[in-house]
Coordinates of C-alpha atoms and ligand atoms in Angstrom, one line a residue:
X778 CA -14.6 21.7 -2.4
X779 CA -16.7 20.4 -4.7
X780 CA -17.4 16.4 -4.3
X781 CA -18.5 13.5 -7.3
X782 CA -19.0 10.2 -7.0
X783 CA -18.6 9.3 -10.6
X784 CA -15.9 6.2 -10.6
X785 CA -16.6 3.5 -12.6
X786 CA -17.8 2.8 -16.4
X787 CA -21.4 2.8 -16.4
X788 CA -21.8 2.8 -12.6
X789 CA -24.6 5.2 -12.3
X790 CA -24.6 7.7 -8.6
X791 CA -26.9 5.2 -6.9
X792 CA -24.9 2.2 -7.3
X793 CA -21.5 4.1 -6.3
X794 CA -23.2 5.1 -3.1
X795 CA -24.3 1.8 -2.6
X796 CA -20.7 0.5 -3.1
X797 CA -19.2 3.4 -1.3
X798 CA -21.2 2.7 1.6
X799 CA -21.8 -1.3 1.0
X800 CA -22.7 -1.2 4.9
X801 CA -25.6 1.1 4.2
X802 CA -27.0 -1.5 1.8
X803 CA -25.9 -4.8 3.4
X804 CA -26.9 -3.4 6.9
X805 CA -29.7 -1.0 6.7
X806 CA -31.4 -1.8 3.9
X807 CA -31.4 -5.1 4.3
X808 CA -30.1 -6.1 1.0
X809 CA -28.5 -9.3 1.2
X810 CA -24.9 -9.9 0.7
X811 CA -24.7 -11.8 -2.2
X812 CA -27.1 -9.6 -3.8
X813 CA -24.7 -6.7 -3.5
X814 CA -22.1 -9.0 -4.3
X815 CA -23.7 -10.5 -7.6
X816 CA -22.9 -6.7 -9.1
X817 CA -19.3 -7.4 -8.7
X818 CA -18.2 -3.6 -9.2
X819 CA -14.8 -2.8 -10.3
X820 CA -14.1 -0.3 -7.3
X821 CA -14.7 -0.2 -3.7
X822 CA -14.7 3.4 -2.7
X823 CA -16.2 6.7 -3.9
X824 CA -14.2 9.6 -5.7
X825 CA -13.6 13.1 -5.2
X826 CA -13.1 15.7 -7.7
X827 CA -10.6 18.1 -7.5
X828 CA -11.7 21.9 -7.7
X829 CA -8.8 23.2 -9.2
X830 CA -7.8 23.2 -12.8
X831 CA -6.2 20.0 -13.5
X832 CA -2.4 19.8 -16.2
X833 CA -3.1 17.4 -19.2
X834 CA -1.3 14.0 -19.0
X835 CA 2.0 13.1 -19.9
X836 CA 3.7 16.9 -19.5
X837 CA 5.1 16.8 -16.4
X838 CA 8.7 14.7 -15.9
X839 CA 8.7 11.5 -13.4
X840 CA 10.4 12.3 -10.4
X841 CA 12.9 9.9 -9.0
X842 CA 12.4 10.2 -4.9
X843 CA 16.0 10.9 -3.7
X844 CA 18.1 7.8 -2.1
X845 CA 18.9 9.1 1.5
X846 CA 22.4 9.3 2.2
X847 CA 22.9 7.2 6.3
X848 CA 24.5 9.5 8.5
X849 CA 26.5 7.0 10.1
X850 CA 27.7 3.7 10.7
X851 CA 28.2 2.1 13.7
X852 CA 28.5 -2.1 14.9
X853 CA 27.2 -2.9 11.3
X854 CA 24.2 -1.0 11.3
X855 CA 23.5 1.9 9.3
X856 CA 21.9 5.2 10.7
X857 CA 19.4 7.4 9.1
X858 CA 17.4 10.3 10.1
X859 CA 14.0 11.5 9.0
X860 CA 12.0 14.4 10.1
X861 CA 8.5 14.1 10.0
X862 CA 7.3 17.6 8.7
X863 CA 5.1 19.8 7.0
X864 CA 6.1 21.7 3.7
X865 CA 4.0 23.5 1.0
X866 CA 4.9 21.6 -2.6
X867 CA 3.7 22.1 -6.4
X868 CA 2.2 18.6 -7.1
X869 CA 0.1 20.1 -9.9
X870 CA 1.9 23.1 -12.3
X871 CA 1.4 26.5 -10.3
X872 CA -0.8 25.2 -7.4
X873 CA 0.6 25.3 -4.0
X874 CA 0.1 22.2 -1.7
X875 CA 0.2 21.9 2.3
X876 CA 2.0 18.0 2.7
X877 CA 3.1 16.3 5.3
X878 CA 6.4 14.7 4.7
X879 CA 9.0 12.1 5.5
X880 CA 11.9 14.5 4.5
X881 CA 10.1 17.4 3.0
X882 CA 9.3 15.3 0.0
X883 CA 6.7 13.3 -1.1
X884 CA 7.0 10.3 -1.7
X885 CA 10.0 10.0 1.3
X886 CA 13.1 10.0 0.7
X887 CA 14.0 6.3 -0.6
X888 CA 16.5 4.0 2.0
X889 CA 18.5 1.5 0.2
X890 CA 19.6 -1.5 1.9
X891 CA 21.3 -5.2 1.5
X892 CA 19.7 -7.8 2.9
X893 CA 21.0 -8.8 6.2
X894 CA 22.2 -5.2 7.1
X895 CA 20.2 -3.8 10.2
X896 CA 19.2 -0.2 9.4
X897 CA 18.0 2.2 12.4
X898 CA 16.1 4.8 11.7
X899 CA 15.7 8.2 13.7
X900 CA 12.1 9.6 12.8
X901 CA 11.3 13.0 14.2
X902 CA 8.1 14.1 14.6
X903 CA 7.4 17.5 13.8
X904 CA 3.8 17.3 12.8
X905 CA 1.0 18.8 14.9
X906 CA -0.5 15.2 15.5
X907 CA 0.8 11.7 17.1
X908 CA 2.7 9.2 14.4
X909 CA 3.9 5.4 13.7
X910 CA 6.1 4.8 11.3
X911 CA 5.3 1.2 9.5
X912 CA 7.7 -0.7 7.5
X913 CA 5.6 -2.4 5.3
X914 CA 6.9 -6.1 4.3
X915 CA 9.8 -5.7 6.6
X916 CA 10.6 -8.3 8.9
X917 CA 10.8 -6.4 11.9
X918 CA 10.5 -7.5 15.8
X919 CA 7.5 -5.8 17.5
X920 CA 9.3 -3.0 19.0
X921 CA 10.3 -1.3 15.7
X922 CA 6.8 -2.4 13.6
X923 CA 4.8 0.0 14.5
X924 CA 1.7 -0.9 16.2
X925 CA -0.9 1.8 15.8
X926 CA -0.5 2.9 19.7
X927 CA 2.8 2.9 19.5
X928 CA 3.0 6.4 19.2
X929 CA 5.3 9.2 18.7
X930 CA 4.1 12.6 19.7
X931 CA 4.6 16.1 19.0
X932 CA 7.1 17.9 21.2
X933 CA 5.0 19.0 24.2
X934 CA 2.2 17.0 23.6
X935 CA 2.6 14.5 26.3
X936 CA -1.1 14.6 27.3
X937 CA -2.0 12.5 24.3
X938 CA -0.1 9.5 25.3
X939 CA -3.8 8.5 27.3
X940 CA -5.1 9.1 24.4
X941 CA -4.6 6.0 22.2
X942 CA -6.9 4.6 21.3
X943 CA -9.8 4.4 18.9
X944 CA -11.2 8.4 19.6
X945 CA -13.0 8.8 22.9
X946 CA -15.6 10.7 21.6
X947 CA -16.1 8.0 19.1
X948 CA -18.3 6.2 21.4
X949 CA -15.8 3.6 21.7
X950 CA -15.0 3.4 25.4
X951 CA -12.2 1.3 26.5
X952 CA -10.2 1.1 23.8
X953 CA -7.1 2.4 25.4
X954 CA -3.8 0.4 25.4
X955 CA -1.8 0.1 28.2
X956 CA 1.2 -2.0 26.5
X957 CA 1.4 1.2 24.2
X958 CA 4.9 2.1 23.7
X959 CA 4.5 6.2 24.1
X960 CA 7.5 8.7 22.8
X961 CA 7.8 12.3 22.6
X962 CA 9.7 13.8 19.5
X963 CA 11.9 11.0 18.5
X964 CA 11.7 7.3 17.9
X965 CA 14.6 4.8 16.8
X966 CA 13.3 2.0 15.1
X967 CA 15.1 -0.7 13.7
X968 CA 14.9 -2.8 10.9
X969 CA 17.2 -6.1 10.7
X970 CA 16.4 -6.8 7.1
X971 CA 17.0 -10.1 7.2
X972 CA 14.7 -11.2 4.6
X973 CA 14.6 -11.6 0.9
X974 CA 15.2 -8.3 -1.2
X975 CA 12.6 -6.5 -2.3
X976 CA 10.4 -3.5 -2.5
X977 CA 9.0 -2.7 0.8
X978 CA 7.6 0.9 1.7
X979 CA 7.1 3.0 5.0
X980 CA 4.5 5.0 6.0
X981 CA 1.9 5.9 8.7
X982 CA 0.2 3.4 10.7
X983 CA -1.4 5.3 13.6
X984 CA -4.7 4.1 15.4
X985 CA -7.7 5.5 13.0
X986 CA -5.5 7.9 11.4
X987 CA -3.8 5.9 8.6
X988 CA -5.5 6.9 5.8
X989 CA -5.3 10.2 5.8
X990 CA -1.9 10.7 6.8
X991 CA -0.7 8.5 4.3
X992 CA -3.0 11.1 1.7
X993 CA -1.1 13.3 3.2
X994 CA 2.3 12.5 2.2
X995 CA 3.3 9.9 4.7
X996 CA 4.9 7.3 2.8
X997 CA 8.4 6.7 0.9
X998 CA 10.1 3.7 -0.7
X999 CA 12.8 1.0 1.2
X1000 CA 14.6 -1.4 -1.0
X1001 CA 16.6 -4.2 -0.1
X1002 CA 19.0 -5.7 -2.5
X1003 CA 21.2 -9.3 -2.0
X1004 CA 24.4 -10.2 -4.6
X1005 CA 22.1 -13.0 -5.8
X1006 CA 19.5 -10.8 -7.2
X1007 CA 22.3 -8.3 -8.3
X1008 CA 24.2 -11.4 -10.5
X1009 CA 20.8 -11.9 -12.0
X1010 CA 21.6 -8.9 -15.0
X1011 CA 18.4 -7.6 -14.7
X1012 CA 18.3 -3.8 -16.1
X1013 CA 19.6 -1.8 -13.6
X1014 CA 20.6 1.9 -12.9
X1015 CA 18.4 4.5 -15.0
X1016 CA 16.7 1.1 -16.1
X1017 CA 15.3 0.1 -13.1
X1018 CA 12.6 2.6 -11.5
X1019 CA 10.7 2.5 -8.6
X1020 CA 7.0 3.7 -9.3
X1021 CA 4.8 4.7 -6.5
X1022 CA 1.4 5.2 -7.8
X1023 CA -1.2 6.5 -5.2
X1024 CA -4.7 8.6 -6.0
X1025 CA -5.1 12.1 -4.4
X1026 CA -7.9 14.9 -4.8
X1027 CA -7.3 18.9 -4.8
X1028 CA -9.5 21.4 -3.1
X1029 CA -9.8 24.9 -4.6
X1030 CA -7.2 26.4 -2.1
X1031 CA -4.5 24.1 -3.8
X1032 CA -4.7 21.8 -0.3
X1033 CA -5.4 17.8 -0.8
X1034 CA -9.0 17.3 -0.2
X1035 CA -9.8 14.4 2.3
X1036 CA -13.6 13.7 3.7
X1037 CA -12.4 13.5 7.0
X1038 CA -15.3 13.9 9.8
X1039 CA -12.2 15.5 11.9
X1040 CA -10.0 17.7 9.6
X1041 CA -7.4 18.1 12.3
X1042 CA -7.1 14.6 12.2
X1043 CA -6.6 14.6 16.3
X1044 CA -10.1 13.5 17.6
X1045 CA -12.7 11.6 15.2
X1046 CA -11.6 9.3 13.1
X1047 CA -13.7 8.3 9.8
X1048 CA -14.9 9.5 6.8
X1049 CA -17.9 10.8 6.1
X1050 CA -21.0 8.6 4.6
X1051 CA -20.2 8.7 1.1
X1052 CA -16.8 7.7 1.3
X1053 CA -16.9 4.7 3.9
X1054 CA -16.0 2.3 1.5
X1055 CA -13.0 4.0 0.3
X1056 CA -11.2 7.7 -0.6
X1057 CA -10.5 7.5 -4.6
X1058 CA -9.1 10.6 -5.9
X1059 CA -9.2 12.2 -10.0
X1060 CA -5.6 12.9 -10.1
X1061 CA -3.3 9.9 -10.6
X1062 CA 0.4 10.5 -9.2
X1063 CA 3.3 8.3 -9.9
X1064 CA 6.2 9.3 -7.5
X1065 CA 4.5 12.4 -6.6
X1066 CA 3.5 13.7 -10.0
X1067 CA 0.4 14.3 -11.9
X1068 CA 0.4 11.3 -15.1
X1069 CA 4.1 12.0 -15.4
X1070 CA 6.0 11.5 -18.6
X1071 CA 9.3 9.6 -18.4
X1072 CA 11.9 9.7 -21.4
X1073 CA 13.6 6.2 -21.6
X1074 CA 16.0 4.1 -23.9
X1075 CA 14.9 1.7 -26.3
X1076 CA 15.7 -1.0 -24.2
X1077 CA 14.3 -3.7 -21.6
X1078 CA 13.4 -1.7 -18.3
X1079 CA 12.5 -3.1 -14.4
X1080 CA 9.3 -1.0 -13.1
X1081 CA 9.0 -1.6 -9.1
X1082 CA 5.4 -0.8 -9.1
X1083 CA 3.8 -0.3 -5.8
X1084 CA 0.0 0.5 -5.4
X1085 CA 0.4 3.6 -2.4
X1086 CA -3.9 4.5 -3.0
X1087 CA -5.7 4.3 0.0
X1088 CA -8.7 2.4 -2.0
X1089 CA -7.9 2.3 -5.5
X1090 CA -7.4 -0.9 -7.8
X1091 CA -5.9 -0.5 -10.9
X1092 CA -5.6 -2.9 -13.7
X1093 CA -2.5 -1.8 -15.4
X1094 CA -1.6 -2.2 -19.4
X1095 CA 1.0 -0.8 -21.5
X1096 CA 0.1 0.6 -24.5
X1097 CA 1.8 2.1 -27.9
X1098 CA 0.5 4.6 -29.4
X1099 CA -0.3 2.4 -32.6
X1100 CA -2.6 0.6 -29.8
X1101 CA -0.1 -2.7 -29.0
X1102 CA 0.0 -3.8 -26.1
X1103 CA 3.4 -4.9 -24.4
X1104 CA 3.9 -7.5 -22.5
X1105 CA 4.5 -7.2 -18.6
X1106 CA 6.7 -9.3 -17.2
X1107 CA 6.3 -10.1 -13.7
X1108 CA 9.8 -11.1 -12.2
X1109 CA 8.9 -10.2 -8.5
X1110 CA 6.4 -10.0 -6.2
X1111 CA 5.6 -8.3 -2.8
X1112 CA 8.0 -10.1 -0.9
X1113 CA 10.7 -10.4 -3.8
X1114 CA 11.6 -12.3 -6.9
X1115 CA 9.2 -14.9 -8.2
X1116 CA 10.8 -18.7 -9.0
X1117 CA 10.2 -17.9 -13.2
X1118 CA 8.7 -14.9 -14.9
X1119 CA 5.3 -14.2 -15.4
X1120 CA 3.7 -12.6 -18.4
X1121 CA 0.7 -10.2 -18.3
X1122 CA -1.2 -8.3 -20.5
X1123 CA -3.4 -6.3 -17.8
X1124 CA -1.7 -6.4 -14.3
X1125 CA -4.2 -6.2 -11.1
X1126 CA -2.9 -4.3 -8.4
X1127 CA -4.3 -3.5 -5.3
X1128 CA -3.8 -0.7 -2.6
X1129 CA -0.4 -2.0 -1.0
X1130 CA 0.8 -4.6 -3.5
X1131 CA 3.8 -4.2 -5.4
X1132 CA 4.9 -5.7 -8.4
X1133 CA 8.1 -6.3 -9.9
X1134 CA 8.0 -5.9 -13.9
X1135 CA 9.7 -6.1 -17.0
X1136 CA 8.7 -4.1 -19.9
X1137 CA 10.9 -3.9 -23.2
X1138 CA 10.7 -1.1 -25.3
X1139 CA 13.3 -2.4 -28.0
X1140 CA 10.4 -2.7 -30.4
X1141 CA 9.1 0.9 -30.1
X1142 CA 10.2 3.5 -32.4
X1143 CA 12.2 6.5 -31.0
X1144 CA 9.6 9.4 -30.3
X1145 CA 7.5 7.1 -29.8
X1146 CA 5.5 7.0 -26.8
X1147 CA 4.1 4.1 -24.3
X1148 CA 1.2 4.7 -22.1
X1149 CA 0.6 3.1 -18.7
X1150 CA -3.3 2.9 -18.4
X1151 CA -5.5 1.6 -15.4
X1152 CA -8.5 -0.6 -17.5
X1153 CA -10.3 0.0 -14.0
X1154 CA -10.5 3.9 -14.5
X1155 CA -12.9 6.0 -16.3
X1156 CA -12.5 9.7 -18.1
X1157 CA -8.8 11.4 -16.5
X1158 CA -8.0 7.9 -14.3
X1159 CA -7.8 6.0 -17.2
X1160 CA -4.1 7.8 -17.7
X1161 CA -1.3 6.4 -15.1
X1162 CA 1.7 7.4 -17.1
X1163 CA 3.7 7.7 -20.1
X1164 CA 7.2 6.7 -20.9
X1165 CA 8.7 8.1 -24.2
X1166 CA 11.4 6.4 -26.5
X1167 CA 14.5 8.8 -26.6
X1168 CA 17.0 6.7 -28.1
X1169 CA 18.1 3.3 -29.4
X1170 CA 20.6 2.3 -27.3
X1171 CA 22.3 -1.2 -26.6
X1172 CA 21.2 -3.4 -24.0
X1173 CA 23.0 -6.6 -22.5
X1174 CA 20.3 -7.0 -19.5
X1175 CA 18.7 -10.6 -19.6
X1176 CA 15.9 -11.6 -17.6
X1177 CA 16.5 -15.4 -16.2
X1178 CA 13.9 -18.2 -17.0
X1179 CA 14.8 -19.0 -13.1
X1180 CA 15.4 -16.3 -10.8
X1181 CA 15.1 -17.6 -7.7
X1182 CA 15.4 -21.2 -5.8
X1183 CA 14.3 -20.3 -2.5
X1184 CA 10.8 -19.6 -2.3
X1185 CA 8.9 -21.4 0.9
X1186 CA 7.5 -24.4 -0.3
X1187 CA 5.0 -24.9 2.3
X1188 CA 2.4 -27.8 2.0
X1189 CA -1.3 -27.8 3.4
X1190 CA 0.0 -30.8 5.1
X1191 CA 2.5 -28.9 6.9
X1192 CA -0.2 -26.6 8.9
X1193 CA -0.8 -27.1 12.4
X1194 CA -4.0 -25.2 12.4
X1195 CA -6.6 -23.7 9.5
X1196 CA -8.3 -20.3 10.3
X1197 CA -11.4 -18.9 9.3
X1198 CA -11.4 -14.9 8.5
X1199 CA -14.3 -12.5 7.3
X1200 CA -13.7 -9.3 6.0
X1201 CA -16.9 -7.8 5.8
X1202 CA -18.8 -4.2 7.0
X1203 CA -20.9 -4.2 10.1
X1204 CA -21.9 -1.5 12.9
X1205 CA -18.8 -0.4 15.4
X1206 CA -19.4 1.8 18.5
X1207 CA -22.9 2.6 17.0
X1208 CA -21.8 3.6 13.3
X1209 CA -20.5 2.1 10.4
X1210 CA -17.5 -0.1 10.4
X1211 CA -15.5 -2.7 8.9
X1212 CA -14.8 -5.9 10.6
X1213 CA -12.5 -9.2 10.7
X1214 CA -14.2 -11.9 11.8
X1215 CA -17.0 -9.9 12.9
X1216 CA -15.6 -7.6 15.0
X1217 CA -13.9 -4.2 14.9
X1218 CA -10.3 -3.7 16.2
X1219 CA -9.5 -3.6 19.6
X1220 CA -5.8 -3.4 20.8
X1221 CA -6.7 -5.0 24.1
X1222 CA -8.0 -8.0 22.8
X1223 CA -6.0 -11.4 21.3
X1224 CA -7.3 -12.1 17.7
X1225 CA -4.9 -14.6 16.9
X1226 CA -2.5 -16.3 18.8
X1227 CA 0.2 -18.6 17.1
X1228 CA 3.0 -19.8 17.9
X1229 CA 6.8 -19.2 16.8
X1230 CA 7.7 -22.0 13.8
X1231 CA 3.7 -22.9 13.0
X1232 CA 2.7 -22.5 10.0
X1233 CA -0.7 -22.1 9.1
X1234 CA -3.9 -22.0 6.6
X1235 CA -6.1 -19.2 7.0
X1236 CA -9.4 -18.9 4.9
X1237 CA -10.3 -15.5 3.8
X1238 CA -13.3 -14.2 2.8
X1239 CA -14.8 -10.5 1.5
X1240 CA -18.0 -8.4 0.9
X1241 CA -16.8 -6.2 -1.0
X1242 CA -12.7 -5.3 -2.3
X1243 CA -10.7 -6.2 0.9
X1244 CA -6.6 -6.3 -0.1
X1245 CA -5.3 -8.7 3.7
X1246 CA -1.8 -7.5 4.7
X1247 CA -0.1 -9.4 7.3
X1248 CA 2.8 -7.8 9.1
X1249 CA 5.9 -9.9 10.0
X1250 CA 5.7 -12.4 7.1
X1251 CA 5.0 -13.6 4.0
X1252 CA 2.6 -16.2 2.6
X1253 CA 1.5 -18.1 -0.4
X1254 CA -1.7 -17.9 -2.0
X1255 CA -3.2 -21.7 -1.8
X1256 CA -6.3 -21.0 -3.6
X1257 CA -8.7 -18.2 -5.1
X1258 CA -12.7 -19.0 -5.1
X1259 CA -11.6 -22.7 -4.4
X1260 CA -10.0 -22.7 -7.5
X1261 CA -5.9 -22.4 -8.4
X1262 CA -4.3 -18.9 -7.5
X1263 CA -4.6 -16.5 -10.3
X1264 CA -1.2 -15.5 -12.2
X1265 CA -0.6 -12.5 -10.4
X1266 CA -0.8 -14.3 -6.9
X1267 CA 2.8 -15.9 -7.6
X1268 CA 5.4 -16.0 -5.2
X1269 CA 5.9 -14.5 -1.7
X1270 CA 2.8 -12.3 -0.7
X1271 CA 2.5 -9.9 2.0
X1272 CA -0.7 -8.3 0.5
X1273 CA -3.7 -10.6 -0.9
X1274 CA -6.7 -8.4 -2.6
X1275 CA -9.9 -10.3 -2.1
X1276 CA -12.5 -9.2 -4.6
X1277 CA -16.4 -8.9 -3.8
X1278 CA -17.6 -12.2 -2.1
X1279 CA -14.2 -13.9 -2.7
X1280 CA -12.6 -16.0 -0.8
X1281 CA -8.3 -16.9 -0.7
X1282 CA -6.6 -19.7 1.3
X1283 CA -3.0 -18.0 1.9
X1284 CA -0.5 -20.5 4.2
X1285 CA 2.6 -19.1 6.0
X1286 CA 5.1 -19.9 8.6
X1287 CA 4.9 -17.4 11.5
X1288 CA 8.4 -17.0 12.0
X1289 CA 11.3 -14.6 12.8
X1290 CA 10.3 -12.6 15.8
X1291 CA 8.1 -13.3 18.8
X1292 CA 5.5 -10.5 19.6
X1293 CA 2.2 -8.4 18.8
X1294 CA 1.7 -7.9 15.7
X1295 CA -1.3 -7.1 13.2
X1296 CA -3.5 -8.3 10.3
X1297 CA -6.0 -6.0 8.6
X1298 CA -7.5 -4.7 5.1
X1299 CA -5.2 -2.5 3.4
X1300 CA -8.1 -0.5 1.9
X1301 CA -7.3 2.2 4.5
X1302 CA -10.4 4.0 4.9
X1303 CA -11.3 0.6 6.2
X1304 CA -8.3 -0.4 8.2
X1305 CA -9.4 2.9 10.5
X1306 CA -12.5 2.0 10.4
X1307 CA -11.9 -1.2 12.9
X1308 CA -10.3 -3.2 9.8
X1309 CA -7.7 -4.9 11.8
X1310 CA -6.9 -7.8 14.0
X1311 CA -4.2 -8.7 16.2
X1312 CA -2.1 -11.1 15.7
X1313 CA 0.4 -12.3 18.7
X1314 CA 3.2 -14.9 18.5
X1315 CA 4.1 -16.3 21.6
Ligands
LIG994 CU1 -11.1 -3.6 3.4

């Protein structure tokens, strides 16, 4: 496998090391913060080139994940069942690729729900290493969220259950967890959804293993839908698609290439040097697929863009192939629809954010083709995807000047308490690490403590890129480099992306379920890397 660091316009190899490993610079060179900081790079993370012939873009159709069927129904709840396995897939034309899968596919197989329905899902884990399934943006109680020692090992692998915590041969003694909840083989975990409708997704979330089991394959889409957002008229049906963008990188065996300092992915977690800051890959996938072409009608369609990278930032545009530019229209955020649409031009999004998007194509010529590009790429990232105009056809969605009236309104004066909150790199166990607050993750130790009904302010502040996900709920962004919220923090966040030496306020209302829960960077190469915080409400 053949490596690069070569992300970024104009960044030459010494600077994307230095970003790639900001700790090196900030820590053991001495080089001050803000100095870093006053480059302001585009990316967080260093790429990895594939060493295997790559398809050119826009050839190969957009896969639509499959909607998985319940197998039952029983008190109101609806029953699924998911087997965690490996398969061998053809991402790219004619190469063969060892996943890991929810389902045998990757992305997962999609679960659709209605708000207010409780789903429980059966995962099985037939992978040769521990997992956690993660609903992310679900409103979940503790026992179903996933905590990253909550594990779920591989049939006959019972010894492991001592062993989870942050590796013990990672120097990092007494990190093991003794209110781990420990299965073997199966897990049920339940999911009341009784929250607004939205995109949410579900993936991996074991203790220093996130990153690269997500790579892998683990993660797949969960929508919830209400009869309000339904009576809305939105586009719908073939109109409205789900588009899971992540970043991988292709050794020359056909295999996804991942610096991982332990391959097996059982004993040392991390990445090596290069990479600390972040895994970026040279082939962009939309639902699985290598710059996929999608054939659409000349009419207004809904793209439920979620960012699935492990590191990468995109700054999304949509472009003709006469060079216009069409307009984005945010109707929804992470945590559903926003009060009134926003436009956009270029649309930030960082690694777990989704965004909820109109885009007509009534004003494009049939044949002709619109191109999804990321303005944060260089050379083959540039490309996302490519939709192309089949038909004319009629279209009676509408898109609502309001289109929604229940968005939390909370005030600052409404916080019982303000918290202050670094995201910034630092030494863990004796190597390189990423800390909250100036520490690395511990399971055993109470970050923040809150109780049930407060709402709160927290401050946030970041080195370098740093996208804060809080599990349980959502918040508002307050402020952005003391300054209003930019357009696309509106509405109901679950995921804020900090940029180099910025700072957010975010406020929020910890309600809904009592428990331990977590906080931490969804970069996650640095969530492994001691990137989280607990979070308890009591
Ligand atoms: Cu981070």
């Amino acid at each position: 496998m053949r490596e690069h660091h070569d992300e970024g316009r104009g960044l030459t190899r010494r600077r994307m090391l230095g970003i790639g490993g900001a700790l090196g610079l900030t820590a053991a060179a001495g080089l001050s913060v803000s100095a870093a900081l006053a480059r302001r790079p585009p990316v967080t993370g260093a790429q990895l080139r594939s060493a295997v012939p790559l398809p050119p873009p826009f050839r190969v159709p957009l896969p639509i994940p499959p909607v998985l069927d319940p197998v039952g129904a029983s008190g109101g709840t609806d029953r699924y069942e998911i087997t965690q396995r490996e398969v061998s897939a053809e991402i790219l034309p004619g190469v063969r690729t060892p996943l890991w899968t929810y389902g045998g596919t990757f992305p997962g197989p999609t679960i659709e729900s209605r708000r207010g329905r409780p789903v429980t899902v059966t995962h099985r884990n037939e992978l040769p290493v521990p997992t956690v399934v993660h609903l992310h943006g679900g409103r979940t109680p503790a026992a179903s969220d996933g905590y990253p020692t909550d594990l779920v090992l591989p049939r006959g692998r019972q010894e492991r259950s001592m062993h989870a915590g942050h590796g013990s041969g990672h120097g990092m003694p007494g990190m093991r967890d003794p209110r781990a909840v420990v299965t073997e083989l199966t897990r049920d975990y339940t999911f009341p959804l009784d929250q607004r409708p939205t995109l949410l997704w579900y993936h991996d979330h074991r203790m220093d293993f996130t990153a690269p089991a997500i790579w892998r394959g683990l993660a797949g889409l969960h929508i919830v839908r209400d009869d309000a957002e339904d009576a809305l008229g939105l586009p719908a049906g073939p109109r409205e698609l789900p588009l899971m963008i992540t970043d991988r990188a292709f050794a020359a065996d056909g295999g996804l290439a991942y610096p991982a300092l332990d391959p097996a992915l059982r004993e040392r977690p991390g990445v090596r040097d290069p990479y600390l800051g972040g895994v970026l890959g040279d082939v962009i996938l939309v639902n699985g697929a290598p710059w996929p072409v999608h054939e659409v009608d000349a009419a207004r369609h809904r793209l439920r863009i979620l960012n699935a990278s492990n590191a990468r930032h995109y700054e999304l545009e949509a472009v003709t192939d006469d060079g216009r530019r069409l307009d984005l229209v945010q109707i929804g955020a992470d945590q559903g629809l926003l009060a009134a649409p926003v436009t956009h031009r270029l649309l930030p999004t960082a690694p777990a954010e989704r965004h909820d998007v109109i885009i007509d194509f009534s004003g494009v010529p049939v044949g002709g083709r619109v191109r999804l590009l990321n303005r944060l790429g260089s050379g083959r990232t540039r490309d996302v995807m490519a939709f192309r105009v089949a038909r004319r056809a009629a279209d009676d969605s509408r898109v609502p000047r309001v289109l929604s009236t229940d968005l939390p309104a909370w005030r600052r004066s409404d916080a019982v308490r303000v918290r202050d909150l670094s995201f910034r790199a630092g030494r863990m166990g004796g190597g390189h690490g990423w800390l909250i607050g100036g520490l690395p993750f511990d399971p055993a130790r109470s970050d923040v403590t809150t109780r049930l009904g407060d709402v709160e302010v927290w401050r946030l502040v970041a080195d370098v890129h740093h996208p804060v996900h809080l599990h349980l709920v959502g918040f508002r962004v307050l402020s952005r480099g003391g300054r209003p919220p930019l357009p696309h923090d509106a509405g109901l966040k679950d995921t804020v992306s900090l940029r180099p030496g910025e700072s957010a306020e975010i406020i929020t209302r910890f309600d809904g379920y009592r428990g331990r829960y977590l906080f931490h960077c969804h970069n996650a190469e640095h969530e492994d890397m001691g990137m989280m915080a607990n979070l308890e409400i009591v």
